[in-house]
Tab-separated table of C-alpha atoms in Angstrom:
chain	number	residue	atom	x	y	z
A	4	MET	CA	27.920	-4.883	-27.439
A	5	TYR	CA	25.114	-4.664	-24.877
A	6	ASP	CA	25.308	-2.958	-21.483
A	7	LEU	CA	24.312	-6.152	-19.661
A	8	ILE	CA	23.529	-9.795	-20.395
A	9	ILE	CA	21.948	-12.058	-17.793
A	10	ARG	CA	22.631	-15.603	-18.986
A	11	ASN	CA	21.135	-18.969	-18.039
A	12	ALA	CA	17.987	-17.617	-16.383
A	13	ARG	CA	14.609	-19.201	-15.880
A	14	VAL	CA	12.473	-16.359	-17.149
A	15	VAL	CA	9.123	-15.836	-15.418
A	16	ASP	CA	7.932	-13.116	-17.738
A	17	GLY	CA	5.061	-11.650	-15.691
A	18	THR	CA	2.251	-12.697	-18.032
A	19	GLY	CA	1.430	-15.872	-16.132
A	20	ALA	CA	2.903	-18.048	-18.880
A	21	PRO	CA	5.178	-20.959	-17.884
A	22	TRP	CA	8.822	-20.078	-17.254
A	23	TYR	CA	11.439	-20.709	-19.918
A	24	ARG	CA	15.251	-20.623	-20.067
A	25	ALA	CA	16.866	-17.697	-21.855
A	26	ASP	CA	19.515	-15.013	-21.822
A	27	VAL	CA	18.296	-11.439	-21.399
A	28	ALA	CA	20.243	-8.477	-22.795
A	29	VAL	CA	19.853	-4.891	-21.622
A	30	GLU	CA	20.861	-1.748	-23.509
A	31	GLY	CA	20.062	1.851	-22.558
A	32	GLY	CA	17.937	0.780	-19.633
A	33	ARG	CA	15.640	-1.403	-21.736
A	34	ILE	CA	15.424	-5.085	-22.534
A	35	ALA	CA	17.112	-5.339	-25.927
A	36	ALA	CA	17.025	-9.078	-26.665
A	37	ILE	CA	15.828	-12.384	-25.206
A	38	GLY	CA	16.894	-15.859	-26.262
A	39	LYS	CA	20.084	-17.851	-26.732
A	40	LEU	CA	22.291	-14.842	-27.339
A	41	GLU	CA	25.647	-15.150	-29.067
A	42	CYS	CA	26.927	-11.675	-28.302
A	43	GLU	CA	29.021	-9.672	-25.867
A	44	ALA	CA	28.197	-7.195	-23.114
A	45	ARG	CA	30.005	-4.750	-20.901
A	46	GLU	CA	28.761	-6.823	-17.969
A	47	THR	CA	27.721	-10.476	-17.955
A	48	VAL	CA	25.837	-12.117	-15.102
A	49	ASP	CA	25.362	-15.863	-14.796
A	50	ALA	CA	21.890	-16.469	-13.348
A	51	GLU	CA	22.892	-20.064	-12.597
A	52	ASP	CA	19.409	-21.296	-13.503
A	53	HIS	CA	17.688	-19.027	-10.966
A	54	TYR	CA	14.484	-17.187	-11.773
A	55	LEU	CA	14.415	-13.800	-13.492
A	56	ALA	CA	11.173	-11.831	-13.211
A	57	PRO	CA	9.990	-8.296	-13.869
A	58	GLY	CA	10.553	-5.914	-10.974
A	59	PHE	CA	7.649	-6.107	-8.555
A	60	ILE	CA	5.037	-3.344	-8.759
A	61	ASP	CA	3.563	-2.275	-5.429
A	62	ILE	CA	0.105	-1.044	-6.390
A	63	HIS	CA	-0.648	0.119	-2.842
A	64	SER	CA	2.100	2.204	-1.268
A	65	HIS	CA	2.375	5.166	1.063
A	66	SER	CA	5.897	6.112	0.070
A	67	ASP	CA	4.866	9.689	-0.686
A	68	ASP	CA	5.091	10.095	3.110
A	69	SER	CA	8.779	9.165	3.160
A	70	ILE	CA	10.381	9.018	-0.300
A	71	LEU	CA	11.898	12.506	-0.057
A	72	ALA	CA	13.539	11.648	3.268
A	73	CYS	CA	14.413	8.089	2.215
A	74	PRO	CA	15.002	8.108	-1.553
A	75	SER	CA	17.086	4.904	-1.351
A	76	ALA	CA	13.864	3.108	-0.338
A	77	GLU	CA	15.674	0.087	1.111
A	78	SER	CA	12.452	-1.479	2.380
A	79	ARG	CA	11.162	-1.492	-1.187
A	80	ILE	CA	14.260	-2.393	-3.203
A	81	LEU	CA	15.532	-5.201	-0.978
A	82	GLN	CA	12.338	-7.218	-1.459
A	83	GLY	CA	12.356	-6.734	-5.241
A	84	VAL	CA	9.971	-3.776	-5.583
A	85	THR	CA	11.037	-1.495	-8.420
A	86	THR	CA	7.808	0.479	-8.959
A	87	GLU	CA	5.199	1.717	-6.511
A	88	ILE	CA	1.995	3.713	-6.590
A	89	ALA	CA	1.550	6.013	-3.593
A	90	GLY	CA	-1.153	8.442	-2.506
A	91	ASN	CA	-3.506	5.705	-1.337
A	92	CYS	CA	-6.242	5.708	1.325
A	93	GLY	CA	-7.374	9.251	0.575
A	94	ALA	CA	-4.058	10.824	1.572
A	95	SER	CA	-1.549	12.308	-0.859
A	96	ARG	CA	1.246	14.830	-0.324
A	97	GLY	CA	-0.145	16.955	-3.112
A	98	PRO	CA	-2.278	18.973	-3.103
A	99	ALA	CA	-2.144	20.184	0.497
A	100	PRO	CA	-4.036	23.056	2.126
A	101	GLU	CA	-2.195	26.358	2.277
A	102	GLY	CA	-0.056	26.538	5.375
A	103	LYS	CA	0.162	22.807	5.978
A	104	GLU	CA	3.757	21.899	6.759
A	105	GLU	CA	3.581	18.316	5.472
A	106	GLY	CA	2.570	18.544	1.859
A	107	TRP	CA	2.944	20.287	-1.465
A	108	PRO	CA	0.611	22.822	-3.067
A	109	SER	CA	-0.066	20.601	-6.078
A	110	MET	CA	0.518	17.143	-7.453
A	111	ALA	CA	2.820	18.628	-10.082
A	112	ALA	CA	4.965	20.278	-7.395
A	113	PHE	CA	5.243	17.053	-5.415
A	114	LEU	CA	6.205	14.961	-8.433
A	115	SER	CA	8.865	17.522	-9.367
A	116	ALA	CA	10.265	17.275	-5.834
A	117	VAL	CA	10.463	13.490	-6.151
A	118	GLU	CA	12.335	13.851	-9.434
A	119	ARG	CA	14.871	16.136	-7.756
A	120	ALA	CA	15.312	13.584	-4.946
A	121	LYS	CA	16.341	10.891	-7.492
A	122	PRO	CA	14.742	7.875	-5.800
A	123	SER	CA	15.900	4.292	-6.196
A	124	VAL	CA	12.392	3.184	-7.195
A	125	ASN	CA	9.957	4.303	-9.869
A	126	LEU	CA	7.100	6.212	-8.223
A	127	GLY	CA	3.606	7.034	-9.455
A	128	MET	CA	0.804	8.746	-7.554
A	129	LEU	CA	-2.899	8.753	-6.851
A	130	VAL	CA	-4.549	11.949	-5.647
A	131	GLY	CA	-6.273	11.585	-2.297
A	132	HIS	CA	-9.906	12.542	-1.788
A	133	GLY	CA	-9.066	13.536	1.787
A	134	ALA	CA	-6.347	15.843	0.494
A	135	VAL	CA	-8.574	17.613	-2.027
A	136	ARG	CA	-11.429	17.860	0.499
A	137	ALA	CA	-9.109	19.511	3.017
A	138	CYS	CA	-7.960	21.983	0.341
A	139	ALA	CA	-11.523	22.785	-0.695
A	140	MET	CA	-13.225	23.020	2.699
A	141	GLY	CA	-10.845	22.280	5.556
A	142	TYR	CA	-11.278	19.460	8.045
A	143	GLY	CA	-14.914	19.959	8.973
A	144	ALA	CA	-17.557	17.252	8.882
A	145	GLU	CA	-20.182	19.336	7.074
A	146	LYS	CA	-21.535	18.573	3.626
A	147	PRO	CA	-19.756	20.545	0.883
A	148	THR	CA	-21.416	23.384	-0.939
A	149	GLU	CA	-21.640	23.156	-4.714
A	150	ALA	CA	-18.699	25.569	-4.959
A	151	GLN	CA	-16.607	23.417	-2.630
A	152	LEU	CA	-17.521	20.268	-4.536
A	153	GLN	CA	-16.560	21.976	-7.781
A	154	ARG	CA	-13.215	22.922	-6.252
A	155	MET	CA	-12.635	19.263	-5.373
A	156	ARG	CA	-13.361	18.275	-8.968
A	157	GLU	CA	-10.930	20.903	-10.226
A	158	LEU	CA	-8.167	19.713	-7.896
A	159	VAL	CA	-8.618	16.110	-9.031
A	160	ALA	CA	-8.511	17.211	-12.669
A	161	GLU	CA	-5.325	19.221	-12.028
A	162	ALA	CA	-3.685	16.198	-10.402
A	163	MET	CA	-4.722	13.950	-13.275
A	164	LYS	CA	-3.264	16.401	-15.789
A	165	ALA	CA	-0.030	16.340	-13.769
A	166	GLY	CA	0.118	12.565	-14.208
A	167	ALA	CA	-1.824	10.996	-11.330
A	168	PHE	CA	-3.183	7.528	-12.077
A	169	GLY	CA	-6.482	8.015	-10.282
A	170	VAL	CA	-8.170	9.160	-7.082
A	171	SER	CA	-8.150	7.375	-3.732
A	172	SER	CA	-10.364	7.529	-0.669
A	173	GLY	CA	-9.788	6.553	2.954
A	174	LEU	CA	-13.257	6.242	4.395
A	175	ILE	CA	-12.215	5.575	7.986
A	176	TYR	CA	-9.951	8.635	8.105
A	177	PRO	CA	-11.249	12.178	8.526
A	178	PRO	CA	-11.841	14.258	6.501
A	179	SER	CA	-12.406	11.622	3.786
A	180	SER	CA	-14.716	9.684	6.122
A	181	TYR	CA	-17.064	12.676	6.362
A	182	ALA	CA	-18.017	12.357	2.677
A	183	ASP	CA	-21.260	10.705	1.689
A	184	THR	CA	-21.577	8.388	-1.288
A	185	GLU	CA	-22.827	11.103	-3.620
A	186	GLU	CA	-19.820	13.337	-2.893
A	187	LEU	CA	-17.443	10.473	-3.625
A	188	ILE	CA	-19.189	9.731	-6.915
A	189	GLU	CA	-18.786	13.331	-8.019
A	190	VAL	CA	-15.106	13.459	-7.042
A	191	ALA	CA	-14.355	10.141	-8.767
A	192	LYS	CA	-16.118	11.377	-11.918
A	193	ALA	CA	-13.429	14.036	-12.249
A	194	ALA	CA	-10.847	11.304	-12.928
A	195	ALA	CA	-12.939	9.575	-15.595
A	196	PRO	CA	-12.048	11.783	-18.601
A	197	TYR	CA	-8.365	11.085	-17.980
A	198	GLY	CA	-8.635	7.308	-17.753
A	199	GLY	CA	-8.119	7.271	-13.996
A	200	TYR	CA	-9.405	4.707	-11.521
A	201	TYR	CA	-10.944	4.890	-8.046
A	202	ALA	CA	-8.989	3.183	-5.247
A	203	THR	CA	-10.697	2.932	-1.895
A	204	HIS	CA	-9.921	2.047	1.655
A	205	MET	CA	-13.565	1.199	2.168
A	206	ARG	CA	-15.837	2.623	4.850
A	207	GLY	CA	-15.709	-0.609	6.797
A	208	GLU	CA	-13.603	-3.766	6.864
A	209	GLY	CA	-15.238	-5.315	9.926
A	210	LYS	CA	-18.946	-5.615	10.705
A	211	THR	CA	-19.893	-3.432	7.727
A	212	VAL	CA	-17.533	-4.841	5.083
A	213	VAL	CA	-20.354	-6.146	2.877
A	214	ARG	CA	-22.179	-2.814	2.920
A	215	ALA	CA	-18.903	-1.000	2.296
A	216	THR	CA	-18.162	-3.195	-0.722
A	217	GLU	CA	-21.588	-2.408	-2.087
A	218	GLU	CA	-20.896	1.321	-1.714
A	219	ALA	CA	-17.497	1.044	-3.415
A	220	ILE	CA	-19.016	-0.740	-6.401
A	221	ARG	CA	-21.775	1.842	-6.653
A	222	ILE	CA	-19.302	4.749	-6.569
A	223	ALA	CA	-17.190	3.310	-9.383
A	224	ARG	CA	-20.177	2.321	-11.496
A	225	GLU	CA	-21.911	5.709	-11.251
A	226	ALA	CA	-18.658	7.637	-11.680
A	227	GLY	CA	-17.761	5.615	-14.775
A	228	VAL	CA	-14.308	4.582	-13.522
A	229	PRO	CA	-12.576	1.263	-12.734
A	230	LEU	CA	-12.470	0.215	-9.082
A	231	GLN	CA	-9.517	-0.863	-6.950
A	232	ILE	CA	-10.485	-2.185	-3.505
A	233	SER	CA	-7.535	-1.516	-1.238
A	234	HIS	CA	-6.044	-4.184	1.062
A	235	HIS	CA	-9.210	-6.303	0.972
A	236	LYS	CA	-9.819	-8.124	4.244
A	237	VAL	CA	-12.301	-8.887	7.022
A	238	THR	CA	-11.343	-7.639	10.493
A	239	TRP	CA	-14.438	-8.681	12.487
A	240	LYS	CA	-13.782	-12.057	14.119
A	241	PRO	CA	-17.433	-13.242	14.215
A	242	ASP	CA	-17.517	-12.848	10.411
A	243	TRP	CA	-14.267	-14.645	9.652
A	244	GLN	CA	-14.722	-17.264	6.921
A	245	VAL	CA	-18.137	-15.780	6.097
A	246	SER	CA	-18.061	-12.173	4.875
A	247	CYS	CA	-15.130	-12.605	2.481
A	248	PHE	CA	-17.151	-15.157	0.501
A	249	THR	CA	-19.909	-12.564	0.118
A	250	THR	CA	-17.610	-9.689	-0.839
A	251	THR	CA	-15.682	-11.695	-3.420
A	252	ALA	CA	-18.979	-12.927	-4.897
A	253	MET	CA	-20.114	-9.297	-5.150
A	254	ILE	CA	-16.882	-8.354	-6.905
A	255	GLU	CA	-17.230	-11.235	-9.345
A	256	ARG	CA	-20.836	-10.292	-10.105
A	257	ALA	CA	-19.773	-6.695	-10.761
A	258	ARG	CA	-17.069	-7.927	-13.126
A	259	ARG	CA	-19.590	-10.101	-14.977
A	260	GLN	CA	-21.760	-7.023	-15.346
A	261	GLY	CA	-18.895	-5.139	-16.977
A	262	LEU	CA	-17.359	-3.131	-14.123
A	263	GLU	CA	-13.568	-3.339	-14.010
A	264	VAL	CA	-12.871	-4.296	-10.390
A	265	PHE	CA	-9.563	-5.391	-8.897
A	266	CYS	CA	-8.273	-5.709	-5.344
A	267	ASP	CA	-4.919	-5.585	-3.649
A	268	GLN	CA	-3.894	-7.427	-0.492
A	269	TYR	CA	-0.985	-7.724	1.927
A	270	PRO	CA	-0.173	-11.206	3.289
A	271	TYR	CA	-0.376	-10.660	7.049
A	272	ARG	CA	-2.954	-11.130	9.796
A	273	ALA	CA	-2.277	-7.672	11.193
A	274	SER	CA	-3.024	-4.234	9.792
A	275	ALA	CA	-1.181	-0.997	10.567
A	276	THR	CA	-2.327	2.598	10.772
A	277	THR	CA	-2.355	5.557	13.162
A	278	LEU	CA	-3.264	4.818	16.781
A	279	SER	CA	-5.861	7.586	16.794
A	280	VAL	CA	-8.031	5.596	14.379
A	281	ASN	CA	-9.498	4.037	17.536
A	282	ILE	CA	-10.933	7.401	18.618
A	283	PRO	CA	-14.558	8.121	17.580
A	284	GLU	CA	-14.848	9.894	14.241
A	285	TRP	CA	-16.790	12.873	15.582
A	286	ALA	CA	-13.788	13.907	17.694
A	287	PHE	CA	-11.753	14.733	14.549
A	288	ASP	CA	-14.149	17.420	13.268
A	289	GLY	CA	-11.874	20.384	12.540
A	290	GLY	CA	-8.656	18.385	12.217
A	291	VAL	CA	-5.918	17.256	14.592
A	292	PRO	CA	-5.703	20.530	16.596
A	293	ALA	CA	-9.432	20.267	17.337
A	294	LEU	CA	-9.021	16.580	18.234
A	295	LEU	CA	-6.268	17.350	20.736
A	296	GLU	CA	-8.392	20.095	22.316
A	297	ARG	CA	-11.252	17.642	22.815
A	298	LEU	CA	-8.919	15.042	24.305
A	299	ARG	CA	-7.776	17.628	26.867
A	300	ASP	CA	-11.327	18.671	27.754
A	301	PRO	CA	-12.374	16.587	30.811
A	302	VAL	CA	-15.996	16.199	29.760
A	303	LEU	CA	-15.292	15.316	26.124
A	304	ARG	CA	-12.370	13.122	27.141
A	305	ALA	CA	-14.670	11.093	29.385
A	306	ARG	CA	-17.173	10.674	26.546
A	307	ILE	CA	-14.441	9.613	24.114
A	308	SER	CA	-12.994	7.166	26.644
A	309	ASP	CA	-16.382	5.597	27.344
A	310	GLU	CA	-17.137	5.179	23.633
A	311	MET	CA	-13.757	3.520	23.012
A	312	GLU	CA	-14.127	1.121	25.931
A	313	ALA	CA	-17.574	0.120	24.631
A	314	SER	CA	-16.406	-0.378	21.035
A	315	HIS	CA	-13.186	-2.216	21.922
A	316	VAL	CA	-14.458	-4.979	24.174
A	317	GLY	CA	-12.173	-7.960	23.525
A	318	ARG	CA	-10.003	-5.999	21.078
A	319	TRP	CA	-7.468	-4.092	23.155
A	320	GLY	CA	-5.042	-7.009	23.341
A	321	ASP	CA	-4.778	-7.097	19.551
A	322	ILE	CA	-3.484	-3.516	19.310
A	323	PHE	CA	0.240	-2.740	19.598
A	324	VAL	CA	2.120	0.558	19.363
A	325	SER	CA	4.459	0.432	16.363
A	326	TYR	CA	6.259	3.778	16.599
A	327	VAL	CA	6.347	6.980	18.619
A	328	THR	CA	8.276	10.193	18.065
A	329	THR	CA	9.191	11.293	21.599
A	330	GLU	CA	12.207	9.862	23.363
A	331	ALA	CA	10.267	9.449	26.610
A	332	ASN	CA	7.803	7.039	25.005
A	333	GLN	CA	10.192	4.867	22.999
A	334	TRP	CA	9.653	2.064	25.510
A	335	MET	CA	6.117	1.665	24.170
A	336	ALA	CA	7.141	0.513	20.665
A	337	GLY	CA	6.208	-3.134	20.181
A	338	ARG	CA	4.049	-3.318	23.319
A	339	SER	CA	0.306	-3.917	23.471
A	340	ILE	CA	-2.133	-1.288	24.687
A	341	PRO	CA	-3.117	-3.362	27.779
A	342	ASP	CA	0.575	-3.795	28.662
A	343	ILE	CA	1.212	-0.069	28.269
A	344	ALA	CA	-1.956	0.808	30.197
A	345	GLN	CA	-0.980	-1.456	33.079
A	346	ARG	CA	2.451	0.160	33.309
A	347	MET	CA	0.809	3.598	33.250
A	348	GLY	CA	-1.800	2.598	35.841
A	349	LYS	CA	-4.686	3.545	33.550
A	350	THR	CA	-7.453	1.954	31.506
A	351	PRO	CA	-6.609	1.106	27.883
A	352	ALA	CA	-8.727	3.981	26.553
A	353	GLU	CA	-7.199	6.510	28.944
A	354	ALA	CA	-3.696	5.317	28.120
A	355	LEU	CA	-4.388	5.593	24.380
A	356	ILE	CA	-5.673	9.151	24.794
A	357	ASP	CA	-2.570	10.152	26.747
A	358	ILE	CA	-0.283	8.635	24.124
A	359	VAL	CA	-2.033	10.467	21.263
A	360	ILE	CA	-1.752	13.767	23.165
A	361	ALA	CA	1.898	13.235	24.078
A	362	GLU	CA	2.813	12.299	20.511
A	363	ASN	CA	0.714	15.042	18.897
A	364	ASP	CA	-1.073	12.244	16.991
A	365	HIS	CA	2.212	11.026	15.427
A	366	VAL	CA	1.961	7.472	16.709
A	367	GLY	CA	1.325	4.225	14.854
A	368	GLU	CA	-0.364	0.954	15.675
A	369	ILE	CA	-0.326	-2.642	14.525
A	370	SER	CA	-3.623	-4.464	15.017
A	371	PHE	CA	-4.189	-8.207	14.639
A	372	GLY	CA	-7.631	-8.704	13.124
A	373	MET	CA	-7.621	-11.196	10.219
A	374	CYS	CA	-7.536	-14.964	9.869
A	375	GLU	CA	-5.406	-17.086	7.563
A	376	GLU	CA	-8.379	-18.773	5.913
A	377	ASP	CA	-9.747	-15.418	4.725
A	378	ILE	CA	-6.317	-14.253	3.593
A	379	GLU	CA	-5.884	-17.352	1.446
A	380	HIS	CA	-9.417	-17.232	0.026
A	381	ILE	CA	-8.925	-13.653	-1.134
A	382	MET	CA	-5.349	-14.162	-2.323
A	383	LYS	CA	-6.275	-16.970	-4.707
A	384	LYS	CA	-8.714	-14.796	-6.654
A	385	PRO	CA	-7.394	-13.935	-10.151
A	386	TYR	CA	-8.291	-10.242	-9.793
A	387	VAL	CA	-6.300	-9.821	-6.552
A	388	MET	CA	-2.792	-8.404	-6.794
A	389	THR	CA	-0.127	-7.984	-4.139
A	390	GLY	CA	0.194	-4.601	-2.444
A	391	SER	CA	2.132	-3.828	0.711
A	392	ASP	CA	0.255	-0.825	2.156
A	393	GLY	CA	3.779	0.075	3.283
A	394	GLY	CA	6.358	2.639	2.355
A	395	ALA	CA	9.973	3.564	1.801
A	396	MET	CA	11.998	2.993	4.976
A	397	PRO	CA	15.673	2.472	5.808
A	398	LEU	CA	16.930	-0.642	7.545
A	399	ASP	CA	17.558	1.409	10.670
A	400	ALA	CA	14.031	2.841	10.889
A	401	PRO	CA	12.957	3.475	14.507
A	402	GLY	CA	10.293	1.555	16.378
A	403	LYS	CA	8.610	-1.647	15.260
A	404	PRO	CA	7.060	-0.876	11.857
A	405	HIS	CA	4.838	-3.474	10.234
A	406	PRO	CA	6.960	-6.117	8.454
A	407	ARG	CA	4.855	-5.585	5.331
A	408	ASN	CA	7.067	-2.566	4.649
A	409	TYR	CA	10.027	-4.908	4.177
A	410	GLY	CA	8.709	-8.370	3.328
A	411	THR	CA	5.322	-8.401	1.575
A	412	PHE	CA	6.382	-9.654	-1.839
A	413	VAL	CA	8.832	-12.278	-0.654
A	414	ARG	CA	6.277	-13.547	1.855
A	415	VAL	CA	3.766	-14.199	-0.915
A	416	LEU	CA	6.382	-16.034	-2.969
A	417	ALA	CA	7.998	-18.008	-0.152
A	418	HIS	CA	5.081	-18.789	2.147
A	419	TYR	CA	1.869	-18.713	0.132
A	420	CYS	CA	3.264	-19.868	-3.210
A	421	ARG	CA	6.128	-22.233	-2.338
A	422	GLU	CA	5.086	-23.535	1.086
A	423	ARG	CA	1.293	-23.319	1.015
A	424	GLY	CA	1.010	-24.062	-2.711
A	425	LEU	CA	-1.873	-21.647	-3.319
A	426	PHE	CA	-0.804	-21.082	-6.919
A	427	PRO	CA	2.151	-21.658	-9.267
A	428	LEU	CA	5.144	-19.341	-9.208
A	429	GLU	CA	4.084	-17.856	-12.542
A	430	THR	CA	0.732	-16.839	-11.054
A	431	ALA	CA	2.373	-15.315	-7.982
A	432	VAL	CA	4.726	-13.242	-10.145
A	433	HIS	CA	1.840	-12.160	-12.391
A	434	LYS	CA	0.013	-10.802	-9.314
A	435	MET	CA	3.074	-8.636	-8.618
A	436	THR	CA	3.926	-7.523	-12.151
A	437	GLY	CA	1.697	-8.012	-15.172
A	438	LEU	CA	-1.572	-7.626	-13.267
A	439	PRO	CA	-0.795	-4.259	-11.603
A	440	ALA	CA	0.822	-3.066	-14.839
A	441	ALA	CA	-2.469	-3.793	-16.626
A	442	ARG	CA	-4.393	-1.943	-13.911
A	443	LEU	CA	-2.114	1.070	-14.345
A	444	ARG	CA	-1.964	0.825	-18.158
A	445	LEU	CA	1.839	0.669	-17.944
A	446	ALA	CA	2.669	-0.452	-21.452
A	447	GLU	CA	6.439	-0.601	-20.884
A	448	ARG	CA	6.735	-2.270	-17.490
A	449	GLY	CA	5.512	-5.397	-15.755
A	450	ALA	CA	6.865	-8.002	-18.194
A	451	VAL	CA	10.157	-9.416	-19.448
A	452	LYS	CA	9.679	-8.511	-23.095
A	453	GLN	CA	11.888	-6.894	-25.708
A	454	GLY	CA	11.587	-3.117	-25.571
A	455	MET	CA	10.345	-3.018	-21.972
A	456	TRP	CA	12.196	-1.038	-19.330
A	457	ALA	CA	14.663	-3.338	-17.588
A	458	ASP	CA	13.129	-3.483	-14.121
A	459	LEU	CA	14.265	-6.988	-13.175
A	460	VAL	CA	14.534	-9.246	-10.124
A	461	LEU	CA	16.795	-12.300	-10.009
A	462	PHE	CA	15.927	-14.640	-7.134
A	463	ASP	CA	16.661	-18.076	-5.719
A	464	PHE	CA	13.152	-19.462	-5.278
A	465	ASP	CA	14.209	-22.224	-2.896
A	466	ALA	CA	16.132	-19.795	-0.681
A	467	LEU	CA	13.482	-17.076	-0.504
A	468	ARG	CA	12.539	-16.203	3.055
A	469	ASP	CA	10.626	-13.259	4.445
A	470	THR	CA	12.927	-12.631	7.386
A	471	PRO	CA	11.169	-9.382	8.446
A	472	ASP	CA	8.717	-10.212	11.241
A	473	PHE	CA	6.814	-8.314	13.918
A	474	ALA	CA	9.652	-8.635	16.443
A	475	ASN	CA	12.421	-7.624	14.002
A	476	PRO	CA	10.890	-6.033	10.907
A	477	GLN	CA	13.835	-3.936	9.681
A	478	GLN	CA	15.586	-6.678	7.726
A	479	ALA	CA	16.374	-7.559	4.136
A	480	CYS	CA	14.622	-10.629	2.770
A	481	GLU	CA	16.706	-13.668	1.887
A	482	GLY	CA	16.950	-15.091	-1.632
A	483	ILE	CA	16.715	-11.844	-3.613
A	484	LEU	CA	19.965	-12.009	-5.576
A	485	LYS	CA	19.871	-8.915	-7.775
A	486	VAL	CA	17.444	-6.054	-8.395
A	487	TYR	CA	17.708	-3.802	-11.449
A	488	VAL	CA	15.806	-0.533	-11.863
A	489	ASN	CA	15.773	0.779	-15.425
A	490	GLY	CA	18.736	-1.466	-16.162
A	491	VAL	CA	20.828	-0.297	-13.197
A	492	LEU	CA	21.870	-2.753	-10.475
A	493	THR	CA	20.291	-1.374	-7.307
A	494	ALA	CA	20.460	-4.304	-4.861
A	495	GLU	CA	22.635	-7.380	-4.627
A	496	ASN	CA	22.360	-10.170	-2.061
A	497	GLY	CA	20.461	-8.084	0.467
A	498	ARG	CA	22.528	-4.925	0.102
A	499	HIS	CA	21.629	-1.651	-1.594
A	500	THR	CA	24.232	-0.619	-4.160
A	501	GLY	CA	23.611	3.097	-3.724
A	502	ALA	CA	22.090	3.454	-7.176
A	503	HIS	CA	19.243	5.938	-7.676
A	504	ALA	CA	17.897	5.066	-11.118
A	505	GLY	CA	14.180	5.381	-10.419
A	506	VAL	CA	11.928	7.801	-12.273
A	507	VAL	CA	8.596	9.484	-11.674
A	508	LEU	CA	5.820	7.692	-13.549
A	509	ARG	CA	2.973	9.728	-14.933
A	510	ARG	CA	-0.243	8.363	-16.357
A	511	ALA	CA	-0.150	8.238	-20.126
A	512	GLN	CA	-1.899	11.282	-21.571
A	513	GLY	CA	-4.657	10.904	-24.147
């Protein structure tokens, strides 16, 4: 007598192998048997010849920002994500500098808080270079002393011992962006003895993407760790359909030379981040309070405005406000910077500065900067896995968040696999399951195999549709029939069941 049997399924097992028909039995949260099963279960589900796959693993998440406030993680579960790795782009909620309101004193403390919250998804963490740098030396742009660098190493080692899977960097975000290559090598080295990897939001994804890729490869090689290039893309229009051929060739050469390099990617032309990323880097020296002081200083404000206008020629129309926190500015969500600036009677740069001040830097943007040809070229590469760069959100989240939060995985399956025909279904599922599981060394997830944890997604391939879009992102995808987390039904036909069966994942010790 099993807990659950899913009968008459087309099993796409996550390895990339061709699908096959089978029944799948679950007992105690794990897959207990696969085949033509002549047995009984407390619950029997007829898959009706639909596809059954491992739960999707989001290798690039920022759910540490929201999982405690939104443990049901509807934006994750309703698109089939059952496991995610947060703490990317150099930012992690643990460790945090003493006195910082948003954060935890250590990785161990944060992971314990997640366990108490009982999330609906399985969550693992990276430790952010920006976080450990802020703990060791604050938010200044200066080069670290040897003592400060040693403190960064110690903090990374502590996080790894607590179960982090590796260290991340966000080299367009202060204070991580203030680090030179040598500092990053030393910090990444601290993860090497624990089997961790280095994930990087590279120093440039536009004009300097080739040079940034070269730096990322050098850091991983000299630190002796595997490399994960985050959300790989090219955002400089003159280099569309050019630079991505160079960067992927560089990655393939590094792999031939023995460096373990993978990438993740989200399937949209637009990126999303904080609106203040458009402000020159030097203005962030000392952290957000220092930034806001400079923005209020007439002389420095004029300099910042002039630099932004010079660097954003032809780009302002691609930038949209995605969310704000004040009631007075809610009208801005979903509007472009030129539209907002016109309504305010100001230049785009001046309007952006006023928004950042009014929102105390808690304001997001969506920026259209990629082309479909580059997206497809990168996506087809066998070392590229799917990652949303999104996070845990409810269906009634405010503003206009990027649809990648809600629809990344279904978009790859429905649009790029089924409609565009970039690769077979088995390959698409492998990019979402077996491939990230291999990256993370998750021996018990990422495949439909006996003994594995029963993270499972049942879907109607023909009916899959990524309904979340830029106009209406807060939607459940169509075609996801059932989602199980550790054997517990957590979503059914676009509705969350209320189950909270997720666990904290920690990197295997030893």
